[in-house]
Amino acid sequence: MPGSEECLFSLELVVEKLYIPHITCRFPSVAFRLLDFPTIVISHVEDDLGKAIRRKISFDSDYKLPDQFAELKDKHGNFMVRKGKSCLFKMVAETLKNHLSTTPLYVMVIDMFPETPKLVGNSTVPLNVLMDAVCADLIRLGPSVPSAHGDKGLFKIYNLMGREVGYFVLGFRLLCLGPSLIPHLPEAALVPRQTKKRTRQENFKNEQIIEMMQLSQIDAKEEDSTDNCVEIKTTGSMTDVLKQDALMQTEEMADRAVNVDIQDVSAFPLPVNTLTQASKDVNHCATQTEKKKIKTLLNAKQKILEDFAALGTG
Protein backbone atom coordinates (compact mmCIF):
# COMPACT_ATOMS: atom_id res chain seq x y z
CA MET A 1 0.00 0.00 0.00
CA PRO A 2 1.24 3.57 -0.71
CA GLY A 3 2.35 5.69 2.23
CA SER A 4 0.03 8.03 4.14
CA GLU A 5 2.11 11.16 3.41
CA GLU A 6 1.14 13.67 0.72
CA CYS A 7 2.77 13.37 -2.68
CA LEU A 8 3.18 15.89 -5.45
CA PHE A 9 1.13 15.06 -8.55
CA SER A 10 1.03 16.60 -12.00
CA LEU A 11 -1.80 16.22 -14.51
CA GLU A 12 -0.98 17.05 -18.12
CA LEU A 13 -3.68 17.46 -20.79
CA VAL A 14 -3.26 18.07 -24.53
CA VAL A 15 -6.23 18.54 -26.90
CA GLU A 16 -5.20 17.59 -30.40
CA LYS A 17 -8.40 18.19 -32.33
CA LEU A 18 -12.11 18.74 -31.88
CA TYR A 19 -14.88 17.70 -34.28
CA ILE A 20 -18.44 18.95 -33.70
CA PRO A 21 -20.29 19.20 -37.04
CA HIS A 22 -23.88 20.42 -37.53
CA ILE A 23 -23.85 22.47 -34.34
CA THR A 24 -23.31 26.15 -33.55
CA CYS A 25 -19.89 26.64 -31.98
CA ARG A 26 -17.77 29.57 -33.21
CA PHE A 27 -15.01 29.81 -30.57
CA PRO A 28 -14.68 26.29 -29.11
CA SER A 29 -12.98 25.73 -25.77
CA VAL A 30 -12.46 22.57 -23.75
CA ALA A 31 -12.80 22.73 -19.95
CA PHE A 32 -11.54 20.00 -17.61
CA ARG A 33 -12.57 19.45 -14.00
CA LEU A 34 -10.69 17.02 -11.73
CA LEU A 35 -12.50 16.29 -8.46
CA ASP A 36 -12.88 19.58 -6.53
CA PHE A 37 -9.85 21.34 -8.03
CA PRO A 38 -10.22 24.48 -10.18
CA THR A 39 -11.33 24.08 -13.79
CA ILE A 40 -8.69 23.99 -16.53
CA VAL A 41 -9.74 25.69 -19.79
CA ILE A 42 -7.98 25.17 -23.12
CA SER A 43 -9.20 27.69 -25.72
CA HIS A 44 -8.83 27.30 -29.46
CA VAL A 45 -9.07 31.09 -29.96
CA GLU A 46 -7.11 33.37 -27.65
CA ASP A 47 -8.87 36.26 -25.94
CA ASP A 48 -7.13 38.99 -27.94
CA LEU A 49 -7.89 37.32 -31.26
CA GLY A 50 -11.49 36.76 -30.22
CA LYS A 51 -11.96 40.41 -29.33
CA ALA A 52 -10.46 41.48 -32.67
CA ILE A 53 -12.82 39.16 -34.60
CA ARG A 54 -15.87 40.42 -32.70
CA ARG A 55 -14.84 44.03 -33.35
CA LYS A 56 -14.52 43.49 -37.11
CA ILE A 57 -17.86 41.70 -37.24
CA SER A 58 -19.56 44.56 -35.39
CA PHE A 59 -18.40 47.04 -38.10
CA ASP A 60 -20.29 45.14 -40.82
CA SER A 61 -24.01 45.13 -40.07
CA ASP A 62 -24.80 43.06 -43.17
CA TYR A 63 -22.46 40.23 -42.23
CA LYS A 64 -24.30 37.00 -41.45
CA LEU A 65 -22.71 34.94 -38.71
CA PRO A 66 -22.04 31.31 -39.68
CA ASP A 67 -22.52 28.44 -37.26
CA GLN A 68 -18.77 27.84 -37.36
CA PHE A 69 -15.90 29.86 -38.78
CA ALA A 70 -14.28 27.92 -41.63
CA GLU A 71 -11.01 29.80 -41.09
CA LEU A 72 -10.60 28.05 -37.71
CA LYS A 73 -11.01 24.53 -39.14
CA ASP A 74 -9.00 22.30 -41.48
CA LYS A 75 -10.29 20.83 -44.75
CA HIS A 76 -11.89 17.90 -42.90
CA GLY A 77 -13.90 20.15 -40.60
CA ASN A 78 -11.75 19.59 -37.48
CA PHE A 79 -10.78 22.30 -35.04
CA MET A 80 -7.05 21.61 -34.76
CA VAL A 81 -6.47 22.85 -31.24
CA ARG A 82 -3.09 21.28 -30.47
CA LYS A 83 -2.79 22.98 -27.10
CA GLY A 84 -2.34 21.70 -23.59
CA LYS A 85 -2.07 22.62 -19.93
CA SER A 86 -0.80 21.06 -16.74
CA CYS A 87 -1.41 21.55 -13.03
CA LEU A 88 0.40 20.59 -9.82
CA PHE A 89 -1.43 19.42 -6.71
CA LYS A 90 -0.64 17.48 -3.57
CA MET A 91 -2.64 14.65 -2.09
CA VAL A 92 -2.22 11.32 -0.38
CA ALA A 93 -1.83 8.67 -3.08
CA GLU A 94 -4.30 6.25 -1.52
CA THR A 95 -6.92 9.01 -1.17
CA LEU A 96 -6.48 10.05 -4.79
CA LYS A 97 -6.78 6.43 -5.89
CA ASN A 98 -10.07 6.01 -4.01
CA HIS A 99 -11.49 9.21 -5.53
CA LEU A 100 -10.46 8.40 -9.10
CA SER A 101 -11.90 4.89 -8.82
CA THR A 102 -15.41 6.40 -8.64
CA THR A 103 -15.02 9.87 -10.21
CA PRO A 104 -13.70 10.49 -13.75
CA LEU A 105 -12.19 13.61 -15.26
CA TYR A 106 -15.13 15.74 -16.42
CA VAL A 107 -14.82 17.43 -19.82
CA MET A 108 -17.02 20.24 -21.17
CA VAL A 109 -16.98 21.75 -24.65
CA ILE A 110 -17.93 25.44 -24.48
CA ASP A 111 -18.61 28.10 -27.11
CA MET A 112 -16.83 31.25 -25.94
CA PHE A 113 -18.15 33.53 -28.73
CA PRO A 114 -21.30 34.77 -26.90
CA GLU A 115 -20.98 37.14 -23.97
CA THR A 116 -22.26 34.32 -21.78
CA PRO A 117 -20.39 31.11 -22.73
CA LYS A 118 -22.68 28.35 -23.99
CA LEU A 119 -22.30 24.67 -23.17
CA VAL A 120 -22.09 22.58 -26.34
CA GLY A 121 -21.53 19.11 -24.91
CA ASN A 122 -19.76 17.09 -22.26
CA SER A 123 -17.74 13.93 -21.84
CA THR A 124 -15.73 12.00 -19.25
CA VAL A 125 -12.22 10.58 -19.19
CA PRO A 126 -11.48 7.80 -16.66
CA LEU A 127 -8.15 8.09 -14.85
CA ASN A 128 -8.44 5.07 -12.56
CA VAL A 129 -6.21 2.87 -14.76
CA LEU A 130 -3.40 5.44 -14.68
CA MET A 131 -3.71 5.88 -10.92
CA ASP A 132 -3.59 2.12 -10.35
CA ALA A 133 -0.34 1.96 -12.31
CA VAL A 134 1.13 4.87 -10.35
CA CYS A 135 0.23 3.23 -7.02
CA ALA A 136 1.81 -0.01 -8.18
CA ASP A 137 5.06 1.88 -8.89
CA LEU A 138 4.94 3.51 -5.46
CA ILE A 139 4.64 0.12 -3.81
CA ARG A 140 7.34 -1.43 -5.93
CA LEU A 141 9.88 1.44 -6.13
CA GLY A 142 8.92 3.68 -3.23
CA PRO A 143 7.72 7.32 -3.18
CA SER A 144 11.19 8.73 -3.84
CA VAL A 145 11.18 7.44 -7.45
CA PRO A 146 8.97 9.46 -9.84
CA SER A 147 6.24 7.59 -11.71
CA ALA A 148 4.49 8.68 -14.90
CA HIS A 149 1.73 6.99 -16.89
CA GLY A 150 -0.30 8.38 -19.77
CA ASP A 151 -2.64 7.54 -22.61
CA LYS A 152 -4.24 9.00 -25.69
CA GLY A 153 -7.66 8.38 -27.12
CA LEU A 154 -10.76 9.57 -28.93
CA PHE A 155 -13.68 10.51 -26.69
CA LYS A 156 -17.24 11.17 -27.80
CA ILE A 157 -19.11 14.34 -26.90
CA TYR A 158 -22.77 14.25 -25.86
CA ASN A 159 -25.26 17.07 -25.42
CA LEU A 160 -27.57 17.45 -22.42
CA MET A 161 -30.13 15.14 -24.02
CA GLY A 162 -27.57 12.35 -24.37
CA ARG A 163 -27.22 12.62 -28.15
CA GLU A 164 -23.75 12.31 -29.68
CA VAL A 165 -22.66 15.62 -31.24
CA GLY A 166 -18.97 15.02 -31.98
CA TYR A 167 -15.66 13.89 -30.53
CA PHE A 168 -12.25 15.12 -29.46
CA VAL A 169 -8.77 13.56 -29.36
CA LEU A 170 -7.04 13.96 -26.01
CA GLY A 171 -3.64 13.03 -24.70
CA PHE A 172 -3.27 12.90 -20.92
CA ARG A 173 -0.58 11.93 -18.41
CA LEU A 174 -0.48 11.59 -14.64
CA LEU A 175 2.84 11.98 -12.81
CA CYS A 176 3.72 11.29 -9.19
CA LEU A 177 6.82 13.24 -8.14
CA GLY A 178 6.89 12.08 -4.53
CA PRO A 179 6.79 14.10 -1.30
CA SER A 180 10.34 15.50 -1.35
CA LEU A 181 9.61 18.40 -3.74
CA ILE A 182 6.62 19.81 -1.84
CA PRO A 183 8.66 21.87 0.70
CA HIS A 184 10.62 23.48 -2.13
CA LEU A 185 7.56 24.77 -4.01
CA PRO A 186 5.62 27.94 -3.11
CA GLU A 187 1.96 27.54 -2.24
CA ALA A 188 1.00 29.60 -5.29
CA ALA A 189 2.48 26.93 -7.57
CA LEU A 190 0.10 24.28 -6.24
CA VAL A 191 -3.55 24.10 -7.18
CA PRO A 192 -5.60 24.33 -3.96
CA ARG A 193 -8.66 22.24 -3.31
CA GLN A 194 -11.74 24.41 -3.16
CA THR A 195 -13.87 22.46 -0.71
CA LYS A 196 -13.04 24.41 2.46
CA LYS A 197 -12.85 27.75 0.69
CA ARG A 198 -16.12 27.19 -1.15
CA THR A 199 -17.81 26.07 2.06
CA ARG A 200 -16.70 29.24 3.86
CA GLN A 201 -17.85 31.43 0.99
CA GLU A 202 -21.22 29.68 0.80
CA ASN A 203 -21.67 29.94 4.57
CA PHE A 204 -20.79 33.64 4.47
CA LYS A 205 -23.24 34.24 1.61
CA ASN A 206 -25.96 32.28 3.42
CA GLU A 207 -25.40 34.33 6.58
CA GLN A 208 -25.69 37.54 4.57
CA ILE A 209 -28.89 36.34 2.91
CA ILE A 210 -30.40 35.32 6.26
CA GLU A 211 -29.46 38.67 7.81
CA MET A 212 -31.00 40.58 4.90
CA MET A 213 -34.17 38.49 5.16
CA GLN A 214 -34.41 39.19 8.89
CA LEU A 215 -33.96 42.92 8.36
CA SER A 216 -36.60 42.95 5.62
CA GLN A 217 -39.02 41.09 7.90
CA ILE A 218 -38.42 43.59 10.71
CA ASP A 219 -39.02 46.52 8.34
CA ALA A 220 -42.19 44.89 7.05
CA LYS A 221 -43.48 44.38 10.59
CA GLU A 222 -42.76 48.02 11.47
CA GLU A 223 -44.60 49.21 8.36
CA ASP A 224 -47.56 46.96 9.17
CA SER A 225 -47.71 48.22 12.76
CA THR A 226 -47.57 51.83 11.54
CA ASP A 227 -50.35 51.21 9.03
CA ASN A 228 -52.47 49.52 11.69
CA CYS A 229 -52.03 52.49 14.03
CA VAL A 230 -53.13 54.87 11.30
CA GLU A 231 -56.12 52.73 10.46
CA ILE A 232 -57.16 52.50 14.13
CA LYS A 233 -56.87 56.25 14.59
CA THR A 234 -58.85 56.92 11.43
CA THR A 235 -61.54 54.41 12.36
CA GLY A 236 -61.81 55.85 15.85
CA SER A 237 -62.29 59.38 14.58
CA MET A 238 -64.97 58.26 12.15
CA THR A 239 -66.78 56.46 14.95
CA ASP A 240 -66.64 59.53 17.18
CA VAL A 241 -68.14 61.65 14.44
CA LEU A 242 -71.00 59.19 13.99
CA LYS A 243 -71.68 59.15 17.73
CA GLN A 244 -71.70 62.94 17.87
CA ASP A 245 -74.12 63.08 14.93
CA ALA A 246 -76.42 60.57 16.62
CA LEU A 247 -76.40 62.55 19.86
CA MET A 248 -77.07 65.79 18.05
CA GLN A 249 -80.04 64.28 16.25
CA THR A 250 -81.37 62.82 19.50
CA GLU A 251 -81.14 66.14 21.29
CA GLU A 252 -82.88 67.92 18.44
CA MET A 253 -85.66 65.34 18.45
CA ALA A 254 -86.01 65.59 22.25
CA ASP A 255 -86.19 69.39 22.36
CA ARG A 256 -88.43 69.77 19.35
CA ALA A 257 -92.00 70.87 20.20
CA VAL A 258 -94.92 69.10 18.56
CA ASN A 259 -97.60 71.63 17.47
CA VAL A 260 -100.68 70.19 15.79
CA ASP A 261 -103.75 72.04 14.55
CA ILE A 262 -106.79 70.10 15.88
CA GLN A 263 -109.17 71.58 13.36
CA ASP A 264 -107.07 70.38 10.37
CA VAL A 265 -106.65 66.71 11.30
CA SER A 266 -107.08 65.47 7.73
CA ALA A 267 -103.98 67.40 6.64
CA PHE A 268 -101.82 65.33 9.06
CA PRO A 269 -100.84 62.09 7.26
CA LEU A 270 -100.47 58.77 9.03
CA PRO A 271 -96.76 58.41 9.93
CA VAL A 272 -96.35 54.79 8.88
CA ASN A 273 -93.19 55.36 6.84
CA THR A 274 -91.84 57.74 9.46
CA LEU A 275 -92.23 55.14 12.19
CA THR A 276 -90.64 52.46 10.04
CA GLN A 277 -87.66 54.66 9.22
CA ALA A 278 -87.32 55.68 12.86
CA SER A 279 -87.31 52.04 13.95
CA LYS A 280 -84.55 51.36 11.42
CA ASP A 281 -82.56 54.31 12.76
CA VAL A 282 -82.87 52.92 16.27
CA ASN A 283 -80.96 49.81 15.22
CA HIS A 284 -78.03 51.94 14.08
CA CYS A 285 -77.58 53.95 17.26
CA ALA A 286 -74.34 53.74 19.14
CA THR A 287 -75.51 52.96 22.74
CA GLN A 288 -78.38 51.23 24.51
CA THR A 289 -79.23 54.39 26.45
CA GLU A 290 -79.88 56.36 23.27
CA LYS A 291 -82.06 53.52 21.96
CA LYS A 292 -84.22 53.62 25.07
CA LYS A 293 -84.62 57.39 24.84
CA ILE A 294 -85.64 57.23 21.20
CA LYS A 295 -88.07 54.36 21.82
CA THR A 296 -89.71 56.29 24.67
CA LEU A 297 -90.03 59.36 22.48
CA LEU A 298 -91.52 57.36 19.61
CA ASN A 299 -94.04 55.68 21.89
CA ALA A 300 -95.14 59.04 23.30
CA LYS A 301 -95.44 60.49 19.81
CA GLN A 302 -97.43 57.48 18.63
CA LYS A 303 -99.80 57.81 21.59
CA ILE A 304 -100.42 61.49 20.82
CA LEU A 305 -101.14 60.66 17.19
CA GLU A 306 -103.57 57.96 18.18
CA ASP A 307 -105.38 60.42 20.47
CA PHE A 308 -105.63 62.97 17.67
CA ALA A 309 -106.94 60.31 15.34
CA ALA A 310 -109.59 59.30 17.86
CA LEU A 311 -110.71 62.92 18.23
CA GLY A 312 -110.94 63.28 14.46
CA THR A 313 -113.17 60.21 14.05
CA GLY A 314 -115.33 61.26 17.02
mmCIF file of C-alpha atoms in Angstrom, residues 17-260:
data_model
loop_
_atom_site.group_PDB
_atom_site.id
_atom_site.type_symbol
_atom_site.label_atom_id
_atom_site.label_comp_id
_atom_site.label_asym_id
_atom_site.label_seq_id
_atom_site.Cartn_x
_atom_site.Cartn_y
_atom_site.Cartn_z
ATOM 1 C CA LYS A 17 -8.401 18.186 -32.325
ATOM 2 C CA LEU A 18 -12.109 18.737 -31.878
ATOM 3 C CA TYR A 19 -14.878 17.703 -34.285
ATOM 4 C CA ILE A 20 -18.436 18.954 -33.696
ATOM 5 C CA PRO A 21 -20.292 19.203 -37.038
ATOM 6 C CA HIS A 22 -23.878 20.419 -37.526
ATOM 7 C CA ILE A 23 -23.851 22.467 -34.340
ATOM 8 C CA THR A 24 -23.313 26.148 -33.549
ATOM 9 C CA CYS A 25 -19.885 26.643 -31.984
ATOM 10 C CA ARG A 26 -17.769 29.568 -33.212
ATOM 11 C CA PHE A 27 -15.007 29.809 -30.567
ATOM 12 C CA PRO A 28 -14.676 26.285 -29.113
ATOM 13 C CA SER A 29 -12.976 25.734 -25.765
ATOM 14 C CA VAL A 30 -12.465 22.573 -23.752
ATOM 15 C CA ALA A 31 -12.801 22.734 -19.950
ATOM 16 C CA PHE A 32 -11.543 20.004 -17.608
ATOM 17 C CA ARG A 33 -12.574 19.452 -13.996
ATOM 18 C CA LEU A 34 -10.688 17.020 -11.729
ATOM 19 C CA LEU A 35 -12.496 16.293 -8.457
ATOM 20 C CA ASP A 36 -12.877 19.585 -6.535
ATOM 21 C CA PHE A 37 -9.846 21.335 -8.028
ATOM 22 C CA PRO A 38 -10.221 24.483 -10.175
ATOM 23 C CA THR A 39 -11.326 24.083 -13.792
ATOM 24 C CA ILE A 40 -8.686 23.989 -16.532
ATOM 25 C CA VAL A 41 -9.743 25.690 -19.792
ATOM 26 C CA ILE A 42 -7.978 25.167 -23.118
ATOM 27 C CA SER A 43 -9.199 27.693 -25.720
ATOM 28 C CA HIS A 44 -8.826 27.297 -29.462
ATOM 29 C CA VAL A 45 -9.074 31.088 -29.961
ATOM 30 C CA GLU A 46 -7.110 33.371 -27.652
ATOM 31 C CA ASP A 47 -8.868 36.263 -25.937
ATOM 32 C CA ASP A 48 -7.126 38.993 -27.939
ATOM 33 C CA LEU A 49 -7.887 37.316 -31.259
ATOM 34 C CA GLY A 50 -11.491 36.755 -30.218
ATOM 35 C CA LYS A 51 -11.958 40.415 -29.331
ATOM 36 C CA ALA A 52 -10.463 41.477 -32.674
ATOM 37 C CA ILE A 53 -12.818 39.157 -34.598
ATOM 38 C CA ARG A 54 -15.871 40.421 -32.704
ATOM 39 C CA ARG A 55 -14.844 44.033 -33.347
ATOM 40 C CA LYS A 56 -14.519 43.492 -37.105
ATOM 41 C CA ILE A 57 -17.860 41.699 -37.240
ATOM 42 C CA SER A 58 -19.558 44.561 -35.390
ATOM 43 C CA PHE A 59 -18.405 47.040 -38.096
ATOM 44 C CA ASP A 60 -20.291 45.144 -40.819
ATOM 45 C CA SER A 61 -24.009 45.130 -40.065
ATOM 46 C CA ASP A 62 -24.798 43.061 -43.168
ATOM 47 C CA TYR A 63 -22.459 40.228 -42.231
ATOM 48 C CA LYS A 64 -24.300 36.995 -41.451
ATOM 49 C CA LEU A 65 -22.715 34.944 -38.706
ATOM 50 C CA PRO A 66 -22.045 31.311 -39.678
ATOM 51 C CA ASP A 67 -22.524 28.436 -37.255
ATOM 52 C CA GLN A 68 -18.766 27.837 -37.365
ATOM 53 C CA PHE A 69 -15.899 29.864 -38.785
ATOM 54 C CA ALA A 70 -14.283 27.917 -41.632
ATOM 55 C CA GLU A 71 -11.014 29.796 -41.087
ATOM 56 C CA LEU A 72 -10.602 28.051 -37.707
ATOM 57 C CA LYS A 73 -11.007 24.529 -39.137
ATOM 58 C CA ASP A 74 -9.004 22.301 -41.480
ATOM 59 C CA LYS A 75 -10.294 20.832 -44.751
ATOM 60 C CA HIS A 76 -11.888 17.904 -42.900
ATOM 61 C CA GLY A 77 -13.900 20.152 -40.598
ATOM 62 C CA ASN A 78 -11.753 19.588 -37.484
ATOM 63 C CA PHE A 79 -10.778 22.303 -35.044
ATOM 64 C CA MET A 80 -7.050 21.612 -34.765
ATOM 65 C CA VAL A 81 -6.471 22.849 -31.236
ATOM 66 C CA ARG A 82 -3.086 21.280 -30.471
ATOM 67 C CA LYS A 83 -2.788 22.976 -27.103
ATOM 68 C CA GLY A 84 -2.341 21.695 -23.594
ATOM 69 C CA LYS A 85 -2.075 22.623 -19.930
ATOM 70 C CA SER A 86 -0.804 21.064 -16.737
ATOM 71 C CA CYS A 87 -1.409 21.554 -13.032
ATOM 72 C CA LEU A 88 0.403 20.595 -9.824
ATOM 73 C CA PHE A 89 -1.431 19.423 -6.714
ATOM 74 C CA LYS A 90 -0.636 17.483 -3.567
ATOM 75 C CA MET A 91 -2.638 14.647 -2.089
ATOM 76 C CA VAL A 92 -2.222 11.317 -0.377
ATOM 77 C CA ALA A 93 -1.828 8.673 -3.081
ATOM 78 C CA GLU A 94 -4.296 6.254 -1.515
ATOM 79 C CA THR A 95 -6.921 9.014 -1.167
ATOM 80 C CA LEU A 96 -6.481 10.055 -4.791
ATOM 81 C CA LYS A 97 -6.781 6.434 -5.887
ATOM 82 C CA ASN A 98 -10.074 6.015 -4.007
ATOM 83 C CA HIS A 99 -11.493 9.213 -5.525
ATOM 84 C CA LEU A 100 -10.464 8.396 -9.096
ATOM 85 C CA SER A 101 -11.898 4.893 -8.822
ATOM 86 C CA THR A 102 -15.407 6.404 -8.635
ATOM 87 C CA THR A 103 -15.019 9.871 -10.215
ATOM 88 C CA PRO A 104 -13.698 10.494 -13.746
ATOM 89 C CA LEU A 105 -12.188 13.606 -15.261
ATOM 90 C CA TYR A 106 -15.134 15.742 -16.424
ATOM 91 C CA VAL A 107 -14.817 17.426 -19.822
ATOM 92 C CA MET A 108 -17.023 20.235 -21.165
ATOM 93 C CA VAL A 109 -16.978 21.753 -24.654
ATOM 94 C CA ILE A 110 -17.933 25.443 -24.483
ATOM 95 C CA ASP A 111 -18.605 28.097 -27.108
ATOM 96 C CA MET A 112 -16.828 31.254 -25.944
ATOM 97 C CA PHE A 113 -18.155 33.525 -28.732
ATOM 98 C CA PRO A 114 -21.300 34.766 -26.899
ATOM 99 C CA GLU A 115 -20.982 37.145 -23.974
ATOM 100 C CA THR A 116 -22.257 34.322 -21.783
ATOM 101 C CA PRO A 117 -20.391 31.113 -22.732
ATOM 102 C CA LYS A 118 -22.679 28.352 -23.987
ATOM 103 C CA LEU A 119 -22.301 24.674 -23.165
ATOM 104 C CA VAL A 120 -22.095 22.582 -26.341
ATOM 105 C CA GLY A 121 -21.526 19.112 -24.915
ATOM 106 C CA ASN A 122 -19.757 17.085 -22.258
ATOM 107 C CA SER A 123 -17.738 13.927 -21.843
ATOM 108 C CA THR A 124 -15.731 12.004 -19.248
ATOM 109 C CA VAL A 125 -12.215 10.582 -19.191
ATOM 110 C CA PRO A 126 -11.483 7.798 -16.661
ATOM 111 C CA LEU A 127 -8.149 8.093 -14.848
ATOM 112 C CA ASN A 128 -8.438 5.067 -12.556
ATOM 113 C CA VAL A 129 -6.207 2.870 -14.757
ATOM 114 C CA LEU A 130 -3.398 5.440 -14.679
ATOM 115 C CA MET A 131 -3.713 5.878 -10.925
ATOM 116 C CA ASP A 132 -3.590 2.121 -10.348
ATOM 117 C CA ALA A 133 -0.342 1.964 -12.313
ATOM 118 C CA VAL A 134 1.131 4.874 -10.346
ATOM 119 C CA CYS A 135 0.230 3.233 -7.022
ATOM 120 C CA ALA A 136 1.812 -0.008 -8.185
ATOM 121 C CA ASP A 137 5.058 1.883 -8.888
ATOM 122 C CA LEU A 138 4.938 3.511 -5.463
ATOM 123 C CA ILE A 139 4.636 0.119 -3.806
ATOM 124 C CA ARG A 140 7.339 -1.433 -5.926
ATOM 125 C CA LEU A 141 9.879 1.441 -6.125
ATOM 126 C CA GLY A 142 8.920 3.682 -3.227
ATOM 127 C CA PRO A 143 7.723 7.316 -3.175
ATOM 128 C CA SER A 144 11.192 8.731 -3.841
ATOM 129 C CA VAL A 145 11.175 7.443 -7.448
ATOM 130 C CA PRO A 146 8.966 9.461 -9.841
ATOM 131 C CA SER A 147 6.241 7.589 -11.711
ATOM 132 C CA ALA A 148 4.486 8.682 -14.902
ATOM 133 C CA HIS A 149 1.734 6.989 -16.888
ATOM 134 C CA GLY A 150 -0.297 8.380 -19.772
ATOM 135 C CA ASP A 151 -2.636 7.541 -22.610
ATOM 136 C CA LYS A 152 -4.239 9.004 -25.693
ATOM 137 C CA GLY A 153 -7.656 8.383 -27.121
ATOM 138 C CA LEU A 154 -10.755 9.572 -28.925
ATOM 139 C CA PHE A 155 -13.683 10.507 -26.687
ATOM 140 C CA LYS A 156 -17.239 11.166 -27.797
ATOM 141 C CA ILE A 157 -19.110 14.339 -26.900
ATOM 142 C CA TYR A 158 -22.771 14.252 -25.855
ATOM 143 C CA ASN A 159 -25.263 17.066 -25.417
ATOM 144 C CA LEU A 160 -27.566 17.450 -22.416
ATOM 145 C CA MET A 161 -30.133 15.135 -24.023
ATOM 146 C CA GLY A 162 -27.567 12.347 -24.374
ATOM 147 C CA ARG A 163 -27.220 12.617 -28.154
ATOM 148 C CA GLU A 164 -23.754 12.314 -29.682
ATOM 149 C CA VAL A 165 -22.663 15.616 -31.242
ATOM 150 C CA GLY A 166 -18.966 15.025 -31.984
ATOM 151 C CA TYR A 167 -15.661 13.887 -30.535
ATOM 152 C CA PHE A 168 -12.245 15.123 -29.458
ATOM 153 C CA VAL A 169 -8.774 13.560 -29.356
ATOM 154 C CA LEU A 170 -7.040 13.964 -26.008
ATOM 155 C CA GLY A 171 -3.638 13.028 -24.700
ATOM 156 C CA PHE A 172 -3.265 12.900 -20.916
ATOM 157 C CA ARG A 173 -0.583 11.927 -18.411
ATOM 158 C CA LEU A 174 -0.481 11.587 -14.637
ATOM 159 C CA LEU A 175 2.837 11.983 -12.812
ATOM 160 C CA CYS A 176 3.722 11.289 -9.191
ATOM 161 C CA LEU A 177 6.819 13.240 -8.141
ATOM 162 C CA GLY A 178 6.892 12.077 -4.528
ATOM 163 C CA PRO A 179 6.790 14.102 -1.296
ATOM 164 C CA SER A 180 10.339 15.499 -1.355
ATOM 165 C CA LEU A 181 9.612 18.395 -3.744
ATOM 166 C CA ILE A 182 6.618 19.811 -1.844
ATOM 167 C CA PRO A 183 8.661 21.872 0.699
ATOM 168 C CA HIS A 184 10.624 23.482 -2.131
ATOM 169 C CA LEU A 185 7.562 24.773 -4.010
ATOM 170 C CA PRO A 186 5.619 27.941 -3.108
ATOM 171 C CA GLU A 187 1.956 27.543 -2.241
ATOM 172 C CA ALA A 188 0.999 29.603 -5.292
ATOM 173 C CA ALA A 189 2.484 26.932 -7.569
ATOM 174 C CA LEU A 190 0.103 24.281 -6.236
ATOM 175 C CA VAL A 191 -3.549 24.104 -7.183
ATOM 176 C CA PRO A 192 -5.595 24.326 -3.959
ATOM 177 C CA ARG A 193 -8.658 22.239 -3.313
ATOM 178 C CA GLN A 194 -11.745 24.410 -3.161
ATOM 179 C CA THR A 195 -13.870 22.457 -0.708
ATOM 180 C CA LYS A 196 -13.039 24.411 2.462
ATOM 181 C CA LYS A 197 -12.850 27.752 0.690
ATOM 182 C CA ARG A 198 -16.122 27.190 -1.146
ATOM 183 C CA THR A 199 -17.808 26.070 2.064
ATOM 184 C CA ARG A 200 -16.695 29.236 3.859
ATOM 185 C CA GLN A 201 -17.854 31.426 0.994
ATOM 186 C CA GLU A 202 -21.218 29.683 0.803
ATOM 187 C CA ASN A 203 -21.673 29.939 4.570
ATOM 188 C CA PHE A 204 -20.788 33.643 4.469
ATOM 189 C CA LYS A 205 -23.243 34.235 1.606
ATOM 190 C CA ASN A 206 -25.956 32.278 3.418
ATOM 191 C CA GLU A 207 -25.403 34.327 6.578
ATOM 192 C CA GLN A 208 -25.691 37.544 4.572
ATOM 193 C CA ILE A 209 -28.890 36.340 2.911
ATOM 194 C CA ILE A 210 -30.399 35.320 6.256
ATOM 195 C CA GLU A 211 -29.457 38.669 7.809
ATOM 196 C CA MET A 212 -30.999 40.576 4.902
ATOM 197 C CA MET A 213 -34.175 38.487 5.157
ATOM 198 C CA GLN A 214 -34.412 39.187 8.889
ATOM 199 C CA LEU A 215 -33.958 42.923 8.358
ATOM 200 C CA SER A 216 -36.600 42.949 5.624
ATOM 201 C CA GLN A 217 -39.025 41.092 7.896
ATOM 202 C CA ILE A 218 -38.417 43.593 10.707
ATOM 203 C CA ASP A 219 -39.022 46.522 8.335
ATOM 204 C CA ALA A 220 -42.191 44.889 7.049
ATOM 205 C CA LYS A 221 -43.478 44.380 10.590
ATOM 206 C CA GLU A 222 -42.755 48.019 11.467
ATOM 207 C CA GLU A 223 -44.598 49.208 8.358
ATOM 208 C CA ASP A 224 -47.559 46.963 9.173
ATOM 209 C CA SER A 225 -47.709 48.219 12.762
ATOM 210 C CA THR A 226 -47.573 51.828 11.543
ATOM 211 C CA ASP A 227 -50.347 51.206 9.029
ATOM 212 C CA ASN A 228 -52.475 49.516 11.694
ATOM 213 C CA CYS A 229 -52.035 52.485 14.032
ATOM 214 C CA VAL A 230 -53.125 54.873 11.302
ATOM 215 C CA GLU A 231 -56.123 52.728 10.456
ATOM 216 C CA ILE A 232 -57.159 52.498 14.133
ATOM 217 C CA LYS A 233 -56.871 56.249 14.591
ATOM 218 C CA THR A 234 -58.846 56.916 11.427
ATOM 219 C CA THR A 235 -61.540 54.413 12.364
ATOM 220 C CA GLY A 236 -61.813 55.855 15.854
ATOM 221 C CA SER A 237 -62.288 59.380 14.584
ATOM 222 C CA MET A 238 -64.968 58.262 12.153
ATOM 223 C CA THR A 239 -66.776 56.461 14.952
ATOM 224 C CA ASP A 240 -66.636 59.527 17.178
ATOM 225 C CA VAL A 241 -68.140 61.649 14.440
ATOM 226 C CA LEU A 242 -70.996 59.191 13.985
ATOM 227 C CA LYS A 243 -71.685 59.151 17.730
ATOM 228 C CA GLN A 244 -71.703 62.936 17.872
ATOM 229 C CA ASP A 245 -74.119 63.080 14.934
ATOM 230 C CA ALA A 246 -76.416 60.571 16.621
ATOM 231 C CA LEU A 247 -76.404 62.550 19.864
ATOM 232 C CA MET A 248 -77.073 65.789 18.051
ATOM 233 C CA GLN A 249 -80.043 64.281 16.252
ATOM 234 C CA THR A 250 -81.367 62.819 19.497
ATOM 235 C CA GLU A 251 -81.137 66.138 21.291
ATOM 236 C CA GLU A 252 -82.880 67.925 18.441
ATOM 237 C CA MET A 253 -85.660 65.340 18.454
ATOM 238 C CA ALA A 254 -86.011 65.586 22.252
ATOM 239 C CA ASP A 255 -86.186 69.388 22.365
ATOM 240 C CA ARG A 256 -88.428 69.772 19.345
ATOM 241 C CA ALA A 257 -91.997 70.870 20.202
ATOM 242 C CA VAL A 258 -94.919 69.098 18.561
ATOM 243 C CA ASN A 259 -97.602 71.631 17.472
ATOM 244 C CA VAL A 260 -100.682 70.193 15.786
#
